[in-house]
PDB file of C-alpha atoms and ligand atoms in Angstrom:
ATOM      1  CA  MET A   1       0.000   0.001   0.001  1.00 97.00           C
ATOM      2  CA  ILE A   2       1.312   3.415  -0.963  1.00 98.00           C
ATOM      3  CA  LEU A   3       0.093   6.405   1.029  1.00 98.00           C
ATOM      4  CA  ILE A   4      -0.534   9.311  -1.344  1.00 98.00           C
ATOM      5  CA  SER A   5       0.835  12.488   0.204  1.00 98.00           C
ATOM      6  CA  GLY A   6      -1.187  15.462  -0.982  1.00 98.00           C
ATOM      7  CA  LYS A   7       1.006  17.553   1.263  1.00 98.00           C
ATOM      8  CA  GLU A   8       4.140  16.509  -0.608  1.00 98.00           C
ATOM      9  CA  VAL A   9       2.608  16.950  -4.093  1.00 98.00           C
ATOM     10  CA  ALA A  10       1.193  20.339  -3.092  1.00 98.00           C
ATOM     11  CA  GLU A  11       4.650  21.386  -1.874  1.00 98.00           C
ATOM     12  CA  SER A  12       6.215  20.394  -5.186  1.00 98.00           C
ATOM     13  CA  LEU A  13       3.564  22.182  -7.300  1.00 98.00           C
ATOM     14  CA  LYS A  14       3.766  25.204  -5.009  1.00 98.00           C
ATOM     15  CA  LYS A  15       7.421  25.641  -5.963  1.00 98.00           C
ATOM     16  CA  GLU A  16       6.575  25.498  -9.680  1.00 98.00           C
ATOM     17  CA  ILE A  17       3.832  28.115  -9.264  1.00 98.00           C
ATOM     18  CA  ALA A  18       6.060  30.366  -7.149  1.00 98.00           C
ATOM     19  CA  THR A  19       8.758  30.229  -9.843  1.00 98.00           C
ATOM     20  CA  GLU A  20       6.230  31.146 -12.537  1.00 98.00           C
ATOM     21  CA  VAL A  21       4.925  34.048 -10.424  1.00 98.00           C
ATOM     22  CA  ALA A  22       8.473  35.318  -9.814  1.00 98.00           C
ATOM     23  CA  ILE A  23       9.144  35.345 -13.573  1.00 98.00           C
ATOM     24  CA  TRP A  24       5.818  37.124 -14.225  1.00 98.00           C
ATOM     25  CA  VAL A  25       6.491  39.790 -11.613  1.00 98.00           C
ATOM     26  CA  GLY A  26      10.109  40.012 -12.810  1.00 98.00           C
ATOM     27  CA  GLU A  27       8.751  41.022 -16.221  1.00 98.00           C
ATOM     28  CA  GLY A  28       7.216  44.035 -14.513  1.00 98.00           C
ATOM     29  CA  LYS A  29       3.692  42.666 -14.255  1.00 98.00           C
ATOM     30  CA  ARG A  30       1.416  43.075 -11.255  1.00 98.00           C
ATOM     31  CA  ALA A  31       1.320  40.113  -8.828  1.00 98.00           C
ATOM     32  CA  PRO A  32      -1.773  37.914  -9.356  1.00 99.00           C
ATOM     33  CA  HIS A  33      -4.531  39.009  -6.988  1.00 99.00           C
ATOM     34  CA  LEU A  34      -7.006  36.531  -5.480  1.00 99.00           C
ATOM     35  CA  VAL A  35     -10.011  37.660  -3.431  1.00 99.00           C
ATOM     36  CA  ALA A  36     -12.040  35.321  -1.197  1.00 99.00           C
ATOM     37  CA  ILE A  37     -15.455  36.238   0.173  1.00 99.00           C
ATOM     38  CA  LEU A  38     -16.295  34.577   3.473  1.00 98.00           C
ATOM     39  CA  VAL A  39     -19.845  34.936   4.793  1.00 98.00           C
ATOM     40  CA  GLY A  40     -20.578  34.008   8.421  1.00 98.00           C
ATOM     41  CA  ASN A  41     -18.261  32.296  10.863  1.00 95.00           C
ATOM     42  CA  ASP A  42     -18.314  28.598  10.033  1.00 96.00           C
ATOM     43  CA  GLY A  43     -15.159  27.154  11.637  1.00 95.00           C
ATOM     44  CA  ALA A  44     -14.202  24.851   8.752  1.00 96.00           C
ATOM     45  CA  SER A  45     -14.692  27.597   6.139  1.00 98.00           C
ATOM     46  CA  GLN A  46     -12.471  29.940   8.149  1.00 98.00           C
ATOM     47  CA  THR A  47      -9.749  27.279   8.259  1.00 97.00           C
ATOM     48  CA  TYR A  48      -9.947  26.618   4.500  1.00 98.00           C
ATOM     49  CA  VAL A  49      -9.925  30.308   3.580  1.00 98.00           C
ATOM     50  CA  GLY A  50      -7.029  30.794   5.992  1.00 98.00           C
ATOM     51  CA  HIS A  51      -5.103  28.086   4.099  1.00 98.00           C
ATOM     52  CA  LYS A  52      -5.890  29.862   0.805  1.00 98.00           C
ATOM     53  CA  GLU A  53      -4.560  33.158   2.173  1.00 98.00           C
ATOM     54  CA  LYS A  54      -1.386  31.522   3.467  1.00 98.00           C
ATOM     55  CA  MET A  55      -0.713  29.641   0.232  1.00 98.00           C
ATOM     56  CA  SER A  56      -1.333  32.812  -1.795  1.00 98.00           C
ATOM     57  CA  ALA A  57       1.384  34.595   0.147  1.00 98.00           C
ATOM     58  CA  GLU A  58       3.744  31.631  -0.260  1.00 98.00           C
ATOM     59  CA  VAL A  59       3.490  31.639  -4.070  1.00 98.00           C
ATOM     60  CA  GLY A  60       3.785  35.428  -4.297  1.00 98.00           C
ATOM     61  CA  PHE A  61       0.161  36.402  -4.900  1.00 98.00           C
ATOM     62  CA  ARG A  62      -1.624  39.351  -3.422  1.00 98.00           C
ATOM     63  CA  SER A  63      -4.693  38.119  -1.539  1.00 98.00           C
ATOM     64  CA  THR A  64      -7.653  39.777   0.081  1.00 98.00           C
ATOM     65  CA  VAL A  65     -10.337  38.215   2.263  1.00 98.00           C
ATOM     66  CA  LEU A  66     -13.677  40.021   2.491  1.00 98.00           C
ATOM     67  CA  ARG A  67     -15.485  38.903   5.646  1.00 98.00           C
ATOM     68  CA  PHE A  68     -19.221  39.531   6.019  1.00 98.00           C
ATOM     69  CA  ASP A  69     -21.747  38.675   8.720  1.00 98.00           C
ATOM     70  CA  ALA A  70     -24.085  35.725   8.188  1.00 98.00           C
ATOM     71  CA  ASP A  71     -27.098  38.058   8.077  1.00 98.00           C
ATOM     72  CA  ILE A  72     -26.106  40.100   5.002  1.00 98.00           C
ATOM     73  CA  THR A  73     -28.694  40.079   2.220  1.00 98.00           C
ATOM     74  CA  GLU A  74     -28.279  38.302  -1.083  1.00 98.00           C
ATOM     75  CA  GLU A  75     -28.621  41.676  -2.788  1.00 98.00           C
ATOM     76  CA  PHE A  76     -25.670  43.031  -0.817  1.00 98.00           C
ATOM     77  CA  LEU A  77     -23.530  40.025  -1.703  1.00 99.00           C
ATOM     78  CA  LEU A  78     -24.448  40.335  -5.394  1.00 99.00           C
ATOM     79  CA  GLY A  79     -23.402  44.006  -5.184  1.00 98.00           C
ATOM     80  CA  GLU A  80     -19.989  43.025  -3.802  1.00 98.00           C
ATOM     81  CA  ILE A  81     -19.589  40.439  -6.585  1.00 99.00           C
ATOM     82  CA  ASP A  82     -20.421  43.099  -9.157  1.00 98.00           C
ATOM     83  CA  LYS A  83     -17.682  45.331  -7.759  1.00 98.00           C
ATOM     84  CA  LEU A  84     -15.129  42.516  -7.963  1.00 99.00           C
ATOM     85  CA  ASN A  85     -16.236  41.678 -11.526  1.00 99.00           C
ATOM     86  CA  ARG A  86     -15.412  45.278 -12.517  1.00 98.00           C
ATOM     87  CA  ASP A  87     -12.242  45.741 -10.464  1.00 98.00           C
ATOM     88  CA  PRO A  88      -9.246  45.615 -12.852  1.00 98.00           C
ATOM     89  CA  GLU A  89      -6.944  44.918  -9.881  1.00 98.00           C
ATOM     90  CA  VAL A  90      -8.702  41.621  -9.123  1.00 98.00           C
ATOM     91  CA  ASP A  91      -7.724  38.648 -11.304  1.00 98.00           C
ATOM     92  CA  GLY A  92      -9.910  36.020  -9.692  1.00 99.00           C
ATOM     93  CA  PHE A  93     -12.259  35.603  -6.758  1.00 99.00           C
ATOM     94  CA  ILE A  94     -14.241  32.957  -4.927  1.00 99.00           C
ATOM     95  CA  VAL A  95     -17.242  32.939  -2.629  1.00 98.00           C
ATOM     96  CA  GLN A  96     -16.518  30.263  -0.026  1.00 98.00           C
ATOM     97  CA  LEU A  97     -19.347  27.722   0.297  1.00 98.00           C
ATOM     98  CA  PRO A  98     -21.583  26.875   2.053  1.00 97.00           C
ATOM     99  CA  LEU A  99     -23.539  30.137   2.227  1.00 98.00           C
ATOM    100  CA  PRO A 100     -26.250  30.911   4.808  1.00 98.00           C
ATOM    101  CA  GLU A 101     -29.574  29.353   3.798  1.00 98.00           C
ATOM    102  CA  HIS A 102     -31.261  32.626   2.830  1.00 98.00           C
ATOM    103  CA  ILE A 103     -28.699  33.216   0.050  1.00 98.00           C
ATOM    104  CA  SER A 104     -29.001  31.286  -3.204  1.00 98.00           C
ATOM    105  CA  GLU A 105     -25.726  29.571  -4.088  1.00 98.00           C
ATOM    106  CA  SER A 106     -26.712  29.239  -7.726  1.00 97.00           C
ATOM    107  CA  ARG A 107     -27.603  32.944  -8.092  1.00 98.00           C
ATOM    108  CA  VAL A 108     -24.304  33.883  -6.463  1.00 98.00           C
ATOM    109  CA  THR A 109     -22.322  31.460  -8.638  1.00 98.00           C
ATOM    110  CA  GLU A 110     -23.984  32.763 -11.808  1.00 98.00           C
ATOM    111  CA  ALA A 111     -23.225  36.376 -10.868  1.00 99.00           C
ATOM    112  CA  ILE A 112     -19.456  35.802 -10.998  1.00 99.00           C
ATOM    113  CA  ASP A 113     -17.762  36.814 -14.265  1.00 98.00           C
ATOM    114  CA  PRO A 114     -16.641  33.467 -15.776  1.00 98.00           C
ATOM    115  CA  ARG A 115     -13.270  35.083 -16.571  1.00 98.00           C
ATOM    116  CA  LYS A 116     -12.685  35.630 -12.835  1.00 98.00           C
ATOM    117  CA  ASP A 117     -14.358  32.395 -11.678  1.00 98.00           C
ATOM    118  CA  VAL A 118     -11.221  30.676 -10.367  1.00 98.00           C
ATOM    119  CA  ASP A 119     -13.389  28.078  -8.558  1.00 98.00           C
ATOM    120  CA  GLY A 120     -14.646  26.966 -11.968  1.00 98.00           C
ATOM    121  CA  PHE A 121     -18.219  26.742 -10.610  1.00 98.00           C
ATOM    122  CA  HIS A 122     -19.960  29.084 -13.114  1.00 98.00           C
ATOM    123  CA  PRO A 123     -22.162  27.274 -15.663  1.00 98.00           C
ATOM    124  CA  VAL A 124     -19.992  28.684 -18.474  1.00 98.00           C
ATOM    125  CA  ASN A 125     -16.875  27.070 -17.010  1.00 98.00           C
ATOM    126  CA  THR A 126     -18.768  23.873 -16.187  1.00 98.00           C
ATOM    127  CA  GLY A 127     -20.095  23.679 -19.748  1.00 98.00           C
ATOM    128  CA  ARG A 128     -16.697  24.377 -21.274  1.00 98.00           C
ATOM    129  CA  MET A 129     -15.136  21.746 -19.031  1.00 98.00           C
ATOM    130  CA  MET A 130     -17.694  19.149 -20.114  1.00 97.00           C
ATOM    131  CA  MET A 131     -16.934  19.894 -23.767  1.00 97.00           C
ATOM    132  CA  GLY A 132     -13.187  19.620 -23.183  1.00 96.00           C
ATOM    133  CA  MET A 133     -12.692  23.332 -23.985  1.00 97.00           C
ATOM    134  CA  PRO A 134     -10.227  25.535 -22.064  1.00 98.00           C
ATOM    135  CA  SER A 135     -11.815  26.451 -18.693  1.00 98.00           C
ATOM    136  CA  TYR A 136     -11.062  26.864 -15.021  1.00 98.00           C
ATOM    137  CA  LEU A 137     -11.365  23.355 -13.577  1.00 98.00           C
ATOM    138  CA  PRO A 138     -13.002  22.956 -10.165  1.00 98.00           C
ATOM    139  CA  ALA A 139     -10.185  22.757  -7.646  1.00 98.00           C
ATOM    140  CA  THR A 140     -10.896  19.474  -5.872  1.00 98.00           C
ATOM    141  CA  PRO A 141     -11.346  17.304  -8.998  1.00 98.00           C
ATOM    142  CA  ASP A 142      -8.340  18.997 -10.616  1.00 98.00           C
ATOM    143  CA  GLY A 143      -6.280  18.375  -7.482  1.00 98.00           C
ATOM    144  CA  ILE A 144      -7.228  14.676  -7.592  1.00 99.00           C
ATOM    145  CA  LEU A 145      -6.125  14.454 -11.242  1.00 98.00           C
ATOM    146  CA  GLU A 146      -2.795  16.021 -10.233  1.00 98.00           C
ATOM    147  CA  LEU A 147      -2.365  13.316  -7.568  1.00 98.00           C
ATOM    148  CA  LEU A 148      -3.048  10.539 -10.109  1.00 98.00           C
ATOM    149  CA  LYS A 149      -0.527  12.120 -12.478  1.00 98.00           C
ATOM    150  CA  TYR A 150       2.166  12.604  -9.822  1.00 98.00           C
ATOM    151  CA  TYR A 151       1.945   8.981  -8.669  1.00 98.00           C
ATOM    152  CA  LYS A 152       1.735   7.760 -12.313  1.00 98.00           C
ATOM    153  CA  ILE A 153      -1.455   5.850 -11.569  1.00 98.00           C
ATOM    154  CA  GLU A 154      -2.804   4.240 -14.766  1.00 98.00           C
ATOM    155  CA  THR A 155      -6.370   5.364 -15.523  1.00 98.00           C
ATOM    156  CA  ALA A 156      -6.945   4.293 -19.152  1.00 98.00           C
ATOM    157  CA  GLY A 157      -9.599   1.601 -19.358  1.00 98.00           C
ATOM    158  CA  LYS A 158      -9.934   1.436 -15.559  1.00 98.00           C
ATOM    159  CA  LYS A 159     -13.267   1.213 -13.856  1.00 98.00           C
ATOM    160  CA  CYS A 160     -13.696   4.279 -11.687  1.00 98.00           C
ATOM    161  CA  VAL A 161     -16.493   4.590  -9.155  1.00 99.00           C
ATOM    162  CA  VAL A 162     -17.298   8.093  -7.905  1.00 99.00           C
ATOM    163  CA  ILE A 163     -19.528   8.227  -4.809  1.00 98.00           C
ATOM    164  CA  GLY A 164     -21.433  11.520  -4.476  1.00 98.00           C
ATOM    165  CA  ARG A 165     -22.973  13.758  -7.147  1.00 98.00           C
ATOM    166  CA  SER A 166     -22.242  17.296  -5.928  1.00 98.00           C
ATOM    167  CA  ASN A 167     -21.745  20.090  -8.470  1.00 97.00           C
ATOM    168  CA  ILE A 168     -18.298  20.872  -7.069  1.00 97.00           C
ATOM    169  CA  VAL A 169     -16.769  17.397  -6.727  1.00 98.00           C
ATOM    170  CA  GLY A 170     -18.648  14.236  -7.745  1.00 98.00           C
ATOM    171  CA  ARG A 171     -20.150  15.215 -11.080  1.00 98.00           C
ATOM    172  CA  PRO A 172     -17.164  17.144 -12.469  1.00 98.00           C
ATOM    173  CA  MET A 173     -14.845  14.353 -11.262  1.00 98.00           C
ATOM    174  CA  ALA A 174     -16.899  11.701 -13.056  1.00 98.00           C
ATOM    175  CA  ASN A 175     -16.937  13.822 -16.194  1.00 98.00           C
ATOM    176  CA  LEU A 176     -13.212  14.581 -16.216  1.00 98.00           C
ATOM    177  CA  LEU A 177     -12.162  10.958 -15.613  1.00 98.00           C
ATOM    178  CA  SER A 178     -14.283   9.851 -18.572  1.00 98.00           C
ATOM    179  CA  GLN A 179     -12.615  12.371 -20.908  1.00 98.00           C
ATOM    180  CA  LYS A 180      -9.883  11.605 -23.452  1.00 97.00           C
ATOM    181  CA  GLY A 181      -6.488  11.356 -21.790  1.00 98.00           C
ATOM    182  CA  TRP A 182      -7.909   9.879 -18.581  1.00 98.00           C
ATOM    183  CA  ASP A 183     -10.111   7.319 -20.339  1.00 98.00           C
ATOM    184  CA  CYS A 184     -11.828   5.741 -17.351  1.00 98.00           C
ATOM    185  CA  THR A 185     -15.124   3.906 -17.494  1.00 98.00           C
ATOM    186  CA  VAL A 186     -17.002   5.815 -14.821  1.00 98.00           C
ATOM    187  CA  THR A 187     -19.886   4.877 -12.543  1.00 98.00           C
ATOM    188  CA  LEU A 188     -21.428   7.717 -10.532  1.00 98.00           C
ATOM    189  CA  CYS A 189     -23.092   6.474  -7.337  1.00 98.00           C
ATOM    190  CA  HIS A 190     -25.361   8.485  -5.047  1.00 98.00           C
ATOM    191  CA  SER A 191     -27.935   8.164  -2.270  1.00 96.00           C
ATOM    192  CA  ARG A 192     -30.481   6.432  -4.554  1.00 97.00           C
ATOM    193  CA  THR A 193     -28.023   3.925  -6.050  1.00 98.00           C
ATOM    194  CA  LYS A 194     -29.165   0.311  -5.742  1.00 98.00           C
ATOM    195  CA  ASN A 195     -26.611  -2.256  -4.552  1.00 97.00           C
ATOM    196  CA  LEU A 196     -24.109   0.491  -3.784  1.00 98.00           C
ATOM    197  CA  LYS A 197     -21.700  -1.923  -2.111  1.00 98.00           C
ATOM    198  CA  GLU A 198     -21.548  -4.109  -5.237  1.00 98.00           C
ATOM    199  CA  GLU A 199     -21.057  -1.076  -7.486  1.00 98.00           C
ATOM    200  CA  VAL A 200     -18.201   0.315  -5.390  1.00 98.00           C
ATOM    201  CA  ALA A 201     -16.569  -3.120  -5.163  1.00 98.00           C
ATOM    202  CA  GLN A 202     -16.154  -3.066  -8.992  1.00 98.00           C
ATOM    203  CA  GLY A 203     -13.941   0.015  -8.820  1.00 98.00           C
ATOM    204  CA  ASP A 204     -10.267  -0.049  -9.743  1.00 99.00           C
ATOM    205  CA  ILE A 205     -10.330   3.594  -8.647  1.00 99.00           C
ATOM    206  CA  ILE A 206     -12.780   4.793  -5.986  1.00 99.00           C
ATOM    207  CA  VAL A 207     -13.401   8.485  -5.316  1.00 99.00           C
ATOM    208  CA  ALA A 208     -15.389   8.923  -2.085  1.00 98.00           C
ATOM    209  CA  ALA A 209     -17.068  12.338  -2.051  1.00 98.00           C
ATOM    210  CA  LEU A 210     -20.411  11.924  -0.330  1.00 98.00           C
ATOM    211  CA  GLY A 211     -19.620  13.684   2.924  1.00 97.00           C
ATOM    212  CA  LYS A 212     -20.424  10.841   5.327  1.00 98.00           C
ATOM    213  CA  ALA A 213     -17.657  10.026   7.789  1.00 98.00           C
ATOM    214  CA  GLU A 214     -16.162   6.520   7.413  1.00 98.00           C
ATOM    215  CA  PHE A 215     -18.850   5.432   4.928  1.00 98.00           C
ATOM    216  CA  VAL A 216     -16.553   3.296   2.760  1.00 98.00           C
ATOM    217  CA  THR A 217     -15.656   0.079   4.550  1.00 98.00           C
ATOM    218  CA  ALA A 218     -13.234  -2.738   3.677  1.00 98.00           C
ATOM    219  CA  ASP A 219     -15.973  -5.016   2.315  1.00 98.00           C
ATOM    220  CA  MET A 220     -16.767  -2.402  -0.375  1.00 98.00           C
ATOM    221  CA  VAL A 221     -13.226  -2.172  -1.713  1.00 98.00           C
ATOM    222  CA  LYS A 222     -11.633  -4.527  -4.238  1.00 98.00           C
ATOM    223  CA  GLU A 223      -8.148  -5.796  -3.345  1.00 98.00           C
ATOM    224  CA  GLY A 224      -5.557  -3.516  -5.011  1.00 98.00           C
ATOM    225  CA  ALA A 225      -7.945  -0.585  -5.602  1.00 98.00           C
ATOM    226  CA  VAL A 226      -6.860   3.066  -5.625  1.00 99.00           C
ATOM    227  CA  VAL A 227      -8.892   4.974  -3.012  1.00 99.00           C
ATOM    228  CA  ILE A 228      -9.231   8.763  -3.059  1.00 99.00           C
ATOM    229  CA  ASP A 229     -10.926  10.204   0.029  1.00 99.00           C
ATOM    230  CA  VAL A 230     -12.487  13.646  -0.463  1.00 98.00           C
ATOM    231  CA  GLY A 231     -14.538  13.642   2.760  1.00 98.00           C
ATOM    232  CA  ILE A 232     -13.558  15.870   5.653  1.00 98.00           C
ATOM    233  CA  THR A 233     -15.908  15.804   8.630  1.00 97.00           C
ATOM    234  CA  ARG A 234     -15.164  17.297  12.033  1.00 95.00           C
ATOM    235  CA  VAL A 235     -16.144  14.964  14.872  1.00 95.00           C
ATOM    236  CA  ALA A 236     -15.853  15.490  18.611  1.00 94.00           C
ATOM    237  CA  SER A 237     -12.735  13.987  20.190  1.00 95.00           C
ATOM    238  CA  ASP A 238     -11.386  14.089  23.717  1.00 95.00           C
ATOM    239  CA  LYS A 239      -7.893  13.207  22.441  1.00 94.00           C
ATOM    240  CA  THR A 240      -7.184  16.529  20.692  1.00 95.00           C
ATOM    241  CA  LYS A 241      -6.582  20.030  22.017  1.00 94.00           C
ATOM    242  CA  SER A 242      -9.224  21.518  19.718  1.00 91.00           C
ATOM    243  CA  GLY A 243     -11.862  19.064  20.979  1.00 93.00           C
ATOM    244  CA  TRP A 244     -12.459  17.636  17.490  1.00 95.00           C
ATOM    245  CA  LYS A 245     -10.689  15.556  14.847  1.00 96.00           C
ATOM    246  CA  LEU A 246     -11.071  15.097  11.096  1.00 97.00           C
ATOM    247  CA  LEU A 247     -12.547  11.976   9.511  1.00 98.00           C
ATOM    248  CA  GLY A 248     -12.683  11.121   5.816  1.00 98.00           C
ATOM    249  CA  ASP A 249     -15.439   9.307   3.949  1.00 98.00           C
ATOM    250  CA  VAL A 250     -13.291   6.151   4.122  1.00 98.00           C
ATOM    251  CA  LYS A 251     -12.757   3.930   7.165  1.00 98.00           C
ATOM    252  CA  PHE A 252      -9.027   4.319   6.706  1.00 98.00           C
ATOM    253  CA  ASP A 253      -7.615   1.705   9.112  1.00 98.00           C
ATOM    254  CA  GLU A 254      -9.535  -1.217   7.642  1.00 98.00           C
ATOM    255  CA  VAL A 255      -9.540  -0.044   3.996  1.00 98.00           C
ATOM    256  CA  ALA A 256      -5.869   0.960   3.667  1.00 98.00           C
ATOM    257  CA  PRO A 257      -4.390  -2.589   3.849  1.00 98.00           C
ATOM    258  CA  ARG A 258      -6.482  -3.618   0.791  1.00 98.00           C
ATOM    259  CA  CYS A 259      -5.401  -0.677  -1.394  1.00 98.00           C
ATOM    260  CA  SER A 260      -2.597  -0.186  -3.886  1.00 98.00           C
ATOM    261  CA  TYR A 261      -2.831   3.578  -3.173  1.00 99.00           C
ATOM    262  CA  ILE A 262      -4.880   5.581  -0.685  1.00 99.00           C
ATOM    263  CA  THR A 263      -5.113   9.237   0.350  1.00 98.00           C
ATOM    264  CA  PRO A 264      -5.159  10.167   4.061  1.00 98.00           C
ATOM    265  CA  VAL A 265      -7.376  12.800   5.746  1.00 98.00           C
ATOM    266  CA  PRO A 266      -5.952  15.308   6.489  1.00 98.00           C
ATOM    267  CA  GLY A 267      -2.955  15.656   4.171  1.00 98.00           C
ATOM    268  CA  GLY A 268      -4.538  14.075   1.090  1.00 98.00           C
ATOM    269  CA  VAL A 269      -6.982  15.872  -1.193  1.00 98.00           C
ATOM    270  CA  GLY A 270      -7.334  19.042   0.950  1.00 98.00           C
ATOM    271  CA  PRO A 271      -3.922  20.604   0.210  1.00 98.00           C
ATOM    272  CA  MET A 272      -4.427  19.822  -3.507  1.00 98.00           C
ATOM    273  CA  THR A 273      -7.687  21.792  -3.564  1.00 98.00           C
ATOM    274  CA  ILE A 274      -5.746  24.819  -2.395  1.00 98.00           C
ATOM    275  CA  ILE A 275      -2.982  24.308  -4.995  1.00 98.00           C
ATOM    276  CA  SER A 276      -5.454  24.000  -7.875  1.00 98.00           C
ATOM    277  CA  LEU A 277      -7.012  27.313  -6.849  1.00 99.00           C
ATOM    278  CA  MET A 278      -3.532  28.844  -7.092  1.00 99.00           C
ATOM    279  CA  LYS A 279      -3.101  27.312 -10.588  1.00 98.00           C
ATOM    280  CA  ASN A 280      -6.400  28.861 -11.694  1.00 98.00           C
ATOM    281  CA  THR A 281      -5.546  32.263 -10.230  1.00 99.00           C
ATOM    282  CA  LEU A 282      -2.242  32.338 -12.104  1.00 98.00           C
ATOM    283  CA  LYS A 283      -4.101  31.397 -15.322  1.00 98.00           C
ATOM    284  CA  ALA A 284      -6.554  34.238 -14.635  1.00 98.00           C
ATOM    285  CA  ALA A 285      -3.749  36.776 -14.165  1.00 98.00           C
ATOM    286  CA  LYS A 286      -2.108  35.584 -17.389  1.00 98.00           C
ATOM    287  CA  LYS A 287      -5.499  35.563 -19.173  1.00 98.00           C
ATOM    288  CA  GLU A 288      -4.733  32.033 -20.372  1.00 98.00           C
ATOM    289  CA  ILE A 289      -8.313  30.785 -20.652  1.00 98.00           C
ATOM    290  CA  TYR A 290     -10.300  33.692 -22.088  1.00 98.00           C
ATOM    291  CA  GLY A 291      -7.563  35.919 -23.518  1.00 93.00           C
TER     292      GLY A 291
HETATM  293  N1  LIG B   1     -16.195  28.362  -3.100  1.00 59.71           N
HETATM  294  N2  LIG B   1     -16.177  26.739  -1.478  1.00 59.71           N
HETATM  295  C1  LIG B   1     -15.616  27.283  -2.568  1.00 59.71           C
HETATM  296  N3  LIG B   1     -14.501  26.792  -3.149  1.00 59.71           N
HETATM  297  C2  LIG B   1     -13.886  25.681  -2.625  1.00 59.71           C
HETATM  298  O1  LIG B   1     -12.817  25.168  -3.216  1.00 59.71           O
HETATM  299  C3  LIG B   1     -14.426  25.109  -1.468  1.00 59.71           C
HETATM  300  N4  LIG B   1     -13.832  24.038  -0.830  1.00 59.71           N
HETATM  301  C4  LIG B   1     -14.690  23.019  -0.210  1.00 59.71           C
HETATM  302  C5  LIG B   1     -15.683  23.777   0.705  1.00 59.71           C
HETATM  303  N5  LIG B   1     -16.184  25.013   0.137  1.00 59.71           N
HETATM  304  C6  LIG B   1     -15.596  25.641  -0.929  1.00 59.71           C
HETATM  305  C7  LIG B   1     -12.655  24.100  -0.149  1.00 59.71           C
HETATM  306  O2  LIG B   1     -11.895  25.057  -0.210  1.00 59.71           O
HETATM  307  C8  LIG B   1     -13.697  22.191   0.559  1.00 59.71           C
HETATM  308  N6  LIG B   1     -12.484  22.987   0.589  1.00 59.71           N
HETATM  309  C9  LIG B   1     -11.325  22.641   1.335  1.00 59.71           C
HETATM  310  C10 LIG B   1     -10.158  23.391   1.248  1.00 59.71           C
HETATM  311  C11 LIG B   1      -9.038  23.053   1.991  1.00 59.71           C
HETATM  312  C12 LIG B   1      -9.057  21.961   2.823  1.00 59.71           C
HETATM  313  C13 LIG B   1     -10.212  21.219   2.931  1.00 59.71           C
HETATM  314  C14 LIG B   1     -11.323  21.552   2.183  1.00 59.71           C
HETATM  315  C15 LIG B   1      -7.838  21.681   3.646  1.00 59.71           C
HETATM  316  O3  LIG B   1      -6.952  22.490   3.738  1.00 59.71           O
HETATM  317  N7  LIG B   1      -7.778  20.500   4.289  1.00 59.71           N
HETATM  318  C16 LIG B   1      -6.667  20.121   5.124  1.00 59.71           C
HETATM  319  C17 LIG B   1      -7.018  20.138   6.608  1.00 59.71           C
HETATM  320  C18 LIG B   1      -7.853  21.289   7.019  1.00 59.71           C
HETATM  321  C19 LIG B   1      -8.157  21.306   8.521  1.00 59.71           C
HETATM  322  O4  LIG B   1      -7.196  21.259   9.303  1.00 59.71           O
HETATM  323  O5  LIG B   1      -9.348  21.413   8.879  1.00 59.71           O
HETATM  324  C20 LIG B   1      -6.275  18.697   4.770  1.00 59.71           C
HETATM  325  O6  LIG B   1      -5.129  18.340   4.996  1.00 59.71           O
HETATM  326  O7  LIG B   1      -7.143  17.946   4.274  1.00 59.71           O
END
């Protein structure tokens, strides 16, 4: 069993991005500028946005975090998005999800200028991605592809089972893995899938992205499978200082011995999500996708 270190791959890609940024700035261009909007005070979201800020600084970006109270109106948020769309000093921006229930995530996502949509969540980027056209790829699926590439994991002709059909992970992941160059035969499983255990057990590559702690157990995993764990749930723990620990969607201790490769939580997919956002922001600054 080989433990896939997202931390290590992220570190290596970080150096490449930092070098590219240094060359860009050395040519007299403005440093790429990423803005993150954070609404409310969800603990996990604050941690993730904090990691995005830190990584931005490490690769040489300028970054700004706009923090708003959970009770702002949708109209106000759309106004802030409009300002960022028009601001020539902002290359890319994201609105960290989830949003408070009274704000529509789809209206917010659609309001972002696709040219600045470094999350790759806008329908224009999603559509372009599905057609194999140049687009910003959603960060988590792109980060997973980078892990497969780094570890030289064969995907062509493999049976890949994706569990979870979210707009930001499961569905784009299933789509990308089925595209030319990756060439997987993909099954997308979800809460209404019949015989889920049997479906997952067919997978040469399993991507668990349903958001249920320790859902994938050893009996669902074929011997020698590659297991990618996207889940990250905080559960109470009396063994940590913070009072909680992180669990993936995979029951790691029993699944790991059966795998050829497996990602840990933390230190697996999470750091790659951050790196892919940096890749997209650099592309935005260089106007690589839309010119
Ligand atoms: N708009 N909303 C928007 N864009 C995104 O790309 C995200 N996502 C997901 C949630 N909402 C979003 C993230 O940023 C998930 N996500 C994310 C980012 C980073 C990490 C996890 C999820 C991460 O850094 N994980 C670390 C541990 C973090 C911890 O200590 O809690 C890891 O090693 O897995």
